[in-house]
Amino acid sequence: MRVIGITGGVGCGKTTIINLIKEHLNNKKDVKFSILMTDEISRNLLQPEQKAYIQVVELFGESIVNEDKTIHRGKLAEIIFQNPNKRMVLNSIIHPLVKQEVINTINNLRITGNDYVFIESALLYDDHYEVFCDETWYIYAPKEQRIQRLKSSRSYSQDKIESIMKSQLTEQEFRNKCDVVIYNDKTCDDVRQQLVKLL
């Protein structure tokens, strides 16, 4: 089984790459693969009754809880972006739980005989997922292109984009650490061709 880590800065198009991988491998009947998206796992762990939920509500208070008992992600984001210390505490709760979930899933998939496991994470190196990856892929797109994507697709402000980008690895750091660079600055067909060669 091959474990591949996929990373890159905000707005580089990691979700697009994941969708193209799915599209390509779903057409191959003899290939078994799984995709683990750390943001998705994190969201699941913050659902009521899940591991991170109780600790986070205790820490941040009932003001972040919706009527249906789910966590209001917008309110939580607002708090942690205003207070770096609270962000560090939140990360210290969630990140180890996400990582353990990823490790457990990989171990289970080794038993069932998967061909590929893809781990998508902006924090691939910050949280040391590379330790259990056979290969890591960096998704590259120029900064200006990423900014435009984030403004149009997520309605992020310039300040929010700059704040997120500053908290992430630089392009050079990603390039130095990763085994493969995928260029996501042209068309989907161009990216698709790169992925077909890699897979």
PDB file of C-alpha atoms in Angstrom:
ATOM      1  CA  MET A   1       0.000   0.000   0.000  1.00  0.00           C
ATOM      2  CA  ARG A   2       1.311   3.449  -0.921  1.00  0.00           C
ATOM      3  CA  VAL A   3       0.601   6.358   1.431  1.00  0.00           C
ATOM      4  CA  ILE A   4       0.777   9.746  -0.292  1.00  0.00           C
ATOM      5  CA  GLY A   5       0.588  13.071   1.534  1.00  0.00           C
ATOM      6  CA  ILE A   6      -0.889  16.009  -0.352  1.00  0.00           C
ATOM      7  CA  THR A   7      -0.242  19.534   0.872  1.00  0.00           C
ATOM      8  CA  GLY A   8       0.071  23.166  -0.160  1.00  0.00           C
ATOM      9  CA  GLY A   9      -0.881  26.653   0.936  1.00  0.00           C
ATOM     10  CA  VAL A  10      -4.429  27.925   1.233  1.00  0.00           C
ATOM     11  CA  GLY A  11      -6.083  28.398  -2.169  1.00  0.00           C
ATOM     12  CA  CYS A  12      -3.628  26.177  -4.067  1.00  0.00           C
ATOM     13  CA  GLY A  13      -6.430  23.782  -5.090  1.00  0.00           C
ATOM     14  CA  LYS A  14      -5.896  20.682  -2.966  1.00  0.00           C
ATOM     15  CA  THR A  15      -9.601  19.794  -3.225  1.00  0.00           C
ATOM     16  CA  THR A  16      -9.432  20.036  -7.026  1.00  0.00           C
ATOM     17  CA  ILE A  17      -6.470  17.650  -7.036  1.00  0.00           C
ATOM     18  CA  ILE A  18      -8.315  15.208  -4.756  1.00  0.00           C
ATOM     19  CA  ASN A  19     -11.346  15.272  -7.066  1.00  0.00           C
ATOM     20  CA  LEU A  20      -9.157  14.579 -10.106  1.00  0.00           C
ATOM     21  CA  ILE A  21      -7.474  11.672  -8.303  1.00  0.00           C
ATOM     22  CA  LYS A  22     -10.919  10.234  -7.465  1.00  0.00           C
ATOM     23  CA  GLU A  23     -12.051  10.654 -11.063  1.00  0.00           C
ATOM     24  CA  HIS A  24      -8.927   8.923 -12.397  1.00  0.00           C
ATOM     25  CA  LEU A  25      -8.825   6.009  -9.947  1.00  0.00           C
ATOM     26  CA  ASN A  26     -12.585   5.380  -9.938  1.00  0.00           C
ATOM     27  CA  ASN A  27     -12.179   4.376 -13.598  1.00  0.00           C
ATOM     28  CA  LYS A  28      -9.689   1.675 -12.627  1.00  0.00           C
ATOM     29  CA  LYS A  29     -11.727  -1.252 -11.350  1.00  0.00           C
ATOM     30  CA  ASP A  30      -8.725  -3.122  -9.924  1.00  0.00           C
ATOM     31  CA  VAL A  31      -7.408  -0.204  -7.793  1.00  0.00           C
ATOM     32  CA  LYS A  32      -8.534   0.265  -4.192  1.00  0.00           C
ATOM     33  CA  PHE A  33      -7.879   3.681  -2.683  1.00  0.00           C
ATOM     34  CA  SER A  34      -8.954   5.888   0.208  1.00  0.00           C
ATOM     35  CA  ILE A  35      -8.739   9.624   0.753  1.00  0.00           C
ATOM     36  CA  LEU A  36      -8.322  11.087   4.237  1.00  0.00           C
ATOM     37  CA  MET A  37      -8.955  14.824   4.467  1.00  0.00           C
ATOM     38  CA  THR A  38      -7.759  16.163   7.808  1.00  0.00           C
ATOM     39  CA  ASP A  39     -10.172  19.143   7.781  1.00  0.00           C
ATOM     40  CA  GLU A  40     -13.075  16.737   7.334  1.00  0.00           C
ATOM     41  CA  ILE A  41     -11.832  14.492  10.151  1.00  0.00           C
ATOM     42  CA  SER A  42     -11.443  17.585  12.353  1.00  0.00           C
ATOM     43  CA  ARG A  43     -15.041  18.646  11.607  1.00  0.00           C
ATOM     44  CA  ASN A  44     -16.305  15.175  12.509  1.00  0.00           C
ATOM     45  CA  LEU A  45     -14.404  15.217  15.809  1.00  0.00           C
ATOM     46  CA  LEU A  46     -16.154  18.489  16.688  1.00  0.00           C
ATOM     47  CA  GLN A  47     -19.637  17.010  16.276  1.00  0.00           C
ATOM     48  CA  PRO A  48     -21.689  16.525  19.481  1.00  0.00           C
ATOM     49  CA  GLU A  49     -20.600  13.454  21.458  1.00  0.00           C
ATOM     50  CA  GLN A  50     -17.305  13.194  19.541  1.00  0.00           C
ATOM     51  CA  LYS A  51     -13.877  13.257  21.219  1.00  0.00           C
ATOM     52  CA  ALA A  52     -12.967  16.923  20.739  1.00  0.00           C
ATOM     53  CA  TYR A  53     -16.448  18.396  21.254  1.00  0.00           C
ATOM     54  CA  ILE A  54     -16.665  18.341  25.067  1.00  0.00           C
ATOM     55  CA  GLN A  55     -13.142  19.718  25.576  1.00  0.00           C
ATOM     56  CA  VAL A  56     -13.681  22.551  23.073  1.00  0.00           C
ATOM     57  CA  VAL A  57     -17.062  23.600  24.512  1.00  0.00           C
ATOM     58  CA  GLU A  58     -15.587  23.531  28.039  1.00  0.00           C
ATOM     59  CA  LEU A  59     -12.712  25.719  26.891  1.00  0.00           C
ATOM     60  CA  PHE A  60     -14.602  28.264  24.749  1.00  0.00           C
ATOM     61  CA  GLY A  61     -17.982  28.265  26.487  1.00  0.00           C
ATOM     62  CA  GLU A  62     -21.603  27.805  25.436  1.00  0.00           C
ATOM     63  CA  SER A  63     -21.501  30.951  23.255  1.00  0.00           C
ATOM     64  CA  ILE A  64     -19.981  28.867  20.420  1.00  0.00           C
ATOM     65  CA  VAL A  65     -22.807  26.294  20.533  1.00  0.00           C
ATOM     66  CA  ASN A  66     -25.792  26.484  18.156  1.00  0.00           C
ATOM     67  CA  GLU A  67     -29.360  25.627  19.186  1.00  0.00           C
ATOM     68  CA  ASP A  68     -28.959  22.135  17.722  1.00  0.00           C
ATOM     69  CA  LYS A  69     -25.867  21.638  19.969  1.00  0.00           C
ATOM     70  CA  THR A  70     -23.406  21.776  17.052  1.00  0.00           C
ATOM     71  CA  ILE A  71     -20.416  24.110  17.282  1.00  0.00           C
ATOM     72  CA  HIS A  72     -20.772  27.395  15.389  1.00  0.00           C
ATOM     73  CA  ARG A  73     -17.550  27.219  13.369  1.00  0.00           C
ATOM     74  CA  GLY A  74     -17.715  30.908  12.431  1.00  0.00           C
ATOM     75  CA  LYS A  75     -17.802  32.036  16.068  1.00  0.00           C
ATOM     76  CA  LEU A  76     -15.003  29.646  16.972  1.00  0.00           C
ATOM     77  CA  ALA A  77     -12.881  30.900  14.052  1.00  0.00           C
ATOM     78  CA  GLU A  78     -13.469  34.501  15.095  1.00  0.00           C
ATOM     79  CA  ILE A  79     -12.228  33.770  18.628  1.00  0.00           C
ATOM     80  CA  ILE A  80      -9.066  31.944  17.581  1.00  0.00           C
ATOM     81  CA  PHE A  81      -8.087  34.457  14.907  1.00  0.00           C
ATOM     82  CA  GLN A  82      -8.285  37.235  17.499  1.00  0.00           C
ATOM     83  CA  ASN A  83      -6.374  35.296  20.119  1.00  0.00           C
ATOM     84  CA  PRO A  84      -3.292  33.269  19.022  1.00  0.00           C
ATOM     85  CA  ASN A  85      -3.023  31.631  22.462  1.00  0.00           C
ATOM     86  CA  LYS A  86      -6.549  30.225  22.205  1.00  0.00           C
ATOM     87  CA  ARG A  87      -5.750  28.997  18.692  1.00  0.00           C
ATOM     88  CA  MET A  88      -2.722  27.142  20.087  1.00  0.00           C
ATOM     89  CA  VAL A  89      -4.850  25.520  22.793  1.00  0.00           C
ATOM     90  CA  LEU A  90      -7.539  24.526  20.269  1.00  0.00           C
ATOM     91  CA  ASN A  91      -4.873  23.014  17.999  1.00  0.00           C
ATOM     92  CA  SER A  92      -3.366  21.126  20.940  1.00  0.00           C
ATOM     93  CA  ILE A  93      -6.762  19.453  21.476  1.00  0.00           C
ATOM     94  CA  ILE A  94      -7.742  18.741  17.872  1.00  0.00           C
ATOM     95  CA  HIS A  95      -4.500  18.004  16.003  1.00  0.00           C
ATOM     96  CA  PRO A  96      -3.405  14.953  18.060  1.00  0.00           C
ATOM     97  CA  LEU A  97      -6.919  13.469  17.791  1.00  0.00           C
ATOM     98  CA  VAL A  98      -6.982  13.977  14.010  1.00  0.00           C
ATOM     99  CA  LYS A  99      -3.533  12.432  13.658  1.00  0.00           C
ATOM    100  CA  GLN A 100      -4.521   9.399  15.740  1.00  0.00           C
ATOM    101  CA  GLU A 101      -7.626   8.939  13.603  1.00  0.00           C
ATOM    102  CA  VAL A 102      -5.479   9.038  10.436  1.00  0.00           C
ATOM    103  CA  ILE A 103      -3.004   6.514  11.857  1.00  0.00           C
ATOM    104  CA  ASN A 104      -5.808   4.149  12.952  1.00  0.00           C
ATOM    105  CA  THR A 105      -7.437   4.374   9.516  1.00  0.00           C
ATOM    106  CA  ILE A 106      -4.149   3.682   7.700  1.00  0.00           C
ATOM    107  CA  ASN A 107      -3.491   0.650   9.915  1.00  0.00           C
ATOM    108  CA  ASN A 108      -6.982  -0.703   9.200  1.00  0.00           C
ATOM    109  CA  LEU A 109      -6.547  -0.123   5.459  1.00  0.00           C
ATOM    110  CA  ARG A 110      -3.253  -2.025   5.457  1.00  0.00           C
ATOM    111  CA  ILE A 111      -5.193  -5.035   6.737  1.00  0.00           C
ATOM    112  CA  THR A 112      -7.926  -4.719   4.080  1.00  0.00           C
ATOM    113  CA  GLY A 113      -5.355  -4.339   1.298  1.00  0.00           C
ATOM    114  CA  ASN A 114      -5.719  -0.874  -0.209  1.00  0.00           C
ATOM    115  CA  ASP A 115      -3.426   0.179  -3.072  1.00  0.00           C
ATOM    116  CA  TYR A 116      -3.319   3.880  -2.179  1.00  0.00           C
ATOM    117  CA  VAL A 117      -4.126   6.116   0.767  1.00  0.00           C
ATOM    118  CA  PHE A 118      -4.040   9.870   0.135  1.00  0.00           C
ATOM    119  CA  ILE A 119      -3.770  12.200   3.130  1.00  0.00           C
ATOM    120  CA  GLU A 120      -4.754  15.784   2.322  1.00  0.00           C
ATOM    121  CA  SER A 121      -3.554  18.332   4.867  1.00  0.00           C
ATOM    122  CA  ALA A 122      -2.323  21.933   4.811  1.00  0.00           C
ATOM    123  CA  LEU A 123      -0.437  21.019   8.020  1.00  0.00           C
ATOM    124  CA  LEU A 124       1.184  17.864   6.667  1.00  0.00           C
ATOM    125  CA  TYR A 125       4.649  18.898   7.868  1.00  0.00           C
ATOM    126  CA  ASP A 126       3.599  20.959  10.887  1.00  0.00           C
ATOM    127  CA  ASP A 127       1.948  17.852  12.345  1.00  0.00           C
ATOM    128  CA  HIS A 128       4.591  15.432  10.945  1.00  0.00           C
ATOM    129  CA  TYR A 129       2.346  13.285   8.782  1.00  0.00           C
ATOM    130  CA  GLU A 130       5.320  12.823   6.445  1.00  0.00           C
ATOM    131  CA  VAL A 131       6.682  10.272   8.939  1.00  0.00           C
ATOM    132  CA  PHE A 132       4.161   7.678   7.722  1.00  0.00           C
ATOM    133  CA  CYS A 133       3.933   8.813   4.079  1.00  0.00           C
ATOM    134  CA  ASP A 134       5.846   7.035   1.318  1.00  0.00           C
ATOM    135  CA  GLU A 135       5.751  10.215  -0.741  1.00  0.00           C
ATOM    136  CA  THR A 136       4.577  13.821  -0.355  1.00  0.00           C
ATOM    137  CA  TRP A 137       3.106  16.032  -3.092  1.00  0.00           C
ATOM    138  CA  TYR A 138       3.117  19.828  -3.009  1.00  0.00           C
ATOM    139  CA  ILE A 139       0.323  21.549  -4.937  1.00  0.00           C
ATOM    140  CA  TYR A 140       1.680  24.786  -6.374  1.00  0.00           C
ATOM    141  CA  ALA A 141      -0.218  27.834  -7.591  1.00  0.00           C
ATOM    142  CA  PRO A 142       1.122  31.424  -7.676  1.00  0.00           C
ATOM    143  CA  LYS A 143       0.219  33.635  -4.718  1.00  0.00           C
ATOM    144  CA  GLU A 144      -1.890  36.079  -6.759  1.00  0.00           C
ATOM    145  CA  GLN A 145      -3.888  33.234  -8.297  1.00  0.00           C
ATOM    146  CA  ARG A 146      -4.517  31.754  -4.853  1.00  0.00           C
ATOM    147  CA  ILE A 147      -5.688  35.134  -3.530  1.00  0.00           C
ATOM    148  CA  GLN A 148      -8.159  35.531  -6.417  1.00  0.00           C
ATOM    149  CA  ARG A 149      -9.498  31.993  -5.896  1.00  0.00           C
ATOM    150  CA  LEU A 150     -10.058  32.603  -2.176  1.00  0.00           C
ATOM    151  CA  LYS A 151     -11.811  35.910  -2.784  1.00  0.00           C
ATOM    152  CA  SER A 152     -14.148  34.476  -5.416  1.00  0.00           C
ATOM    153  CA  SER A 153     -14.816  30.984  -4.013  1.00  0.00           C
ATOM    154  CA  ARG A 154     -14.787  31.658  -0.252  1.00  0.00           C
ATOM    155  CA  SER A 155     -15.339  35.441  -0.125  1.00  0.00           C
ATOM    156  CA  TYR A 156     -12.261  35.843   2.082  1.00  0.00           C
ATOM    157  CA  SER A 157     -10.997  39.376   2.749  1.00  0.00           C
ATOM    158  CA  GLN A 158      -7.437  40.357   1.838  1.00  0.00           C
ATOM    159  CA  ASP A 159      -6.557  40.584   5.562  1.00  0.00           C
ATOM    160  CA  LYS A 160      -7.852  37.091   6.287  1.00  0.00           C
ATOM    161  CA  ILE A 161      -5.965  35.644   3.308  1.00  0.00           C
ATOM    162  CA  GLU A 162      -2.712  37.342   4.332  1.00  0.00           C
ATOM    163  CA  SER A 163      -3.150  36.147   7.923  1.00  0.00           C
ATOM    164  CA  ILE A 164      -3.652  32.517   6.846  1.00  0.00           C
ATOM    165  CA  MET A 165      -0.761  32.636   4.354  1.00  0.00           C
ATOM    166  CA  LYS A 166       1.611  34.023   7.001  1.00  0.00           C
ATOM    167  CA  SER A 167       0.779  31.113   9.307  1.00  0.00           C
ATOM    168  CA  GLN A 168       1.664  28.508   6.641  1.00  0.00           C
ATOM    169  CA  LEU A 169       4.949  27.296   5.175  1.00  0.00           C
ATOM    170  CA  THR A 170       6.430  29.377   2.366  1.00  0.00           C
ATOM    171  CA  GLU A 171       6.518  28.102  -1.214  1.00  0.00           C
ATOM    172  CA  GLN A 172      10.249  27.396  -0.890  1.00  0.00           C
ATOM    173  CA  GLU A 173       9.757  25.461   2.347  1.00  0.00           C
ATOM    174  CA  PHE A 174       7.055  23.310   0.715  1.00  0.00           C
ATOM    175  CA  ARG A 175       9.297  22.686  -2.307  1.00  0.00           C
ATOM    176  CA  ASN A 176      12.284  21.766  -0.113  1.00  0.00           C
ATOM    177  CA  LYS A 177      10.273  19.286   1.943  1.00  0.00           C
ATOM    178  CA  CYS A 178       8.038  17.593  -0.663  1.00  0.00           C
ATOM    179  CA  ASP A 179       9.024  14.815  -3.071  1.00  0.00           C
ATOM    180  CA  VAL A 180       6.816  15.967  -5.962  1.00  0.00           C
ATOM    181  CA  VAL A 181       5.518  19.346  -7.157  1.00  0.00           C
ATOM    182  CA  ILE A 182       2.162  19.413  -8.981  1.00  0.00           C
ATOM    183  CA  TYR A 183       1.505  22.634 -10.888  1.00  0.00           C
ATOM    184  CA  ASN A 184      -2.091  23.784 -10.506  1.00  0.00           C
ATOM    185  CA  ASP A 185      -1.760  27.104 -12.308  1.00  0.00           C
ATOM    186  CA  LYS A 186      -3.241  26.229 -15.697  1.00  0.00           C
ATOM    187  CA  THR A 187      -6.158  23.984 -16.683  1.00  0.00           C
ATOM    188  CA  CYS A 188      -7.689  20.864 -15.138  1.00  0.00           C
ATOM    189  CA  ASP A 189      -6.467  18.897 -18.170  1.00  0.00           C
ATOM    190  CA  ASP A 190      -2.918  19.993 -17.460  1.00  0.00           C
ATOM    191  CA  VAL A 191      -3.197  18.811 -13.823  1.00  0.00           C
ATOM    192  CA  ARG A 192      -4.900  15.603 -14.926  1.00  0.00           C
ATOM    193  CA  GLN A 193      -1.952  14.750 -17.184  1.00  0.00           C
ATOM    194  CA  GLN A 194       0.495  15.282 -14.296  1.00  0.00           C
ATOM    195  CA  LEU A 195      -1.556  13.012 -12.034  1.00  0.00           C
ATOM    196  CA  VAL A 196      -1.908  10.252 -14.632  1.00  0.00           C
ATOM    197  CA  LYS A 197       1.901  10.156 -14.964  1.00  0.00           C
ATOM    198  CA  LEU A 198       2.377  10.062 -11.200  1.00  0.00           C
ATOM    199  CA  LEU A 199      -0.212   7.345 -10.628  1.00  0.00           C
TER     200      LEU A 199
END
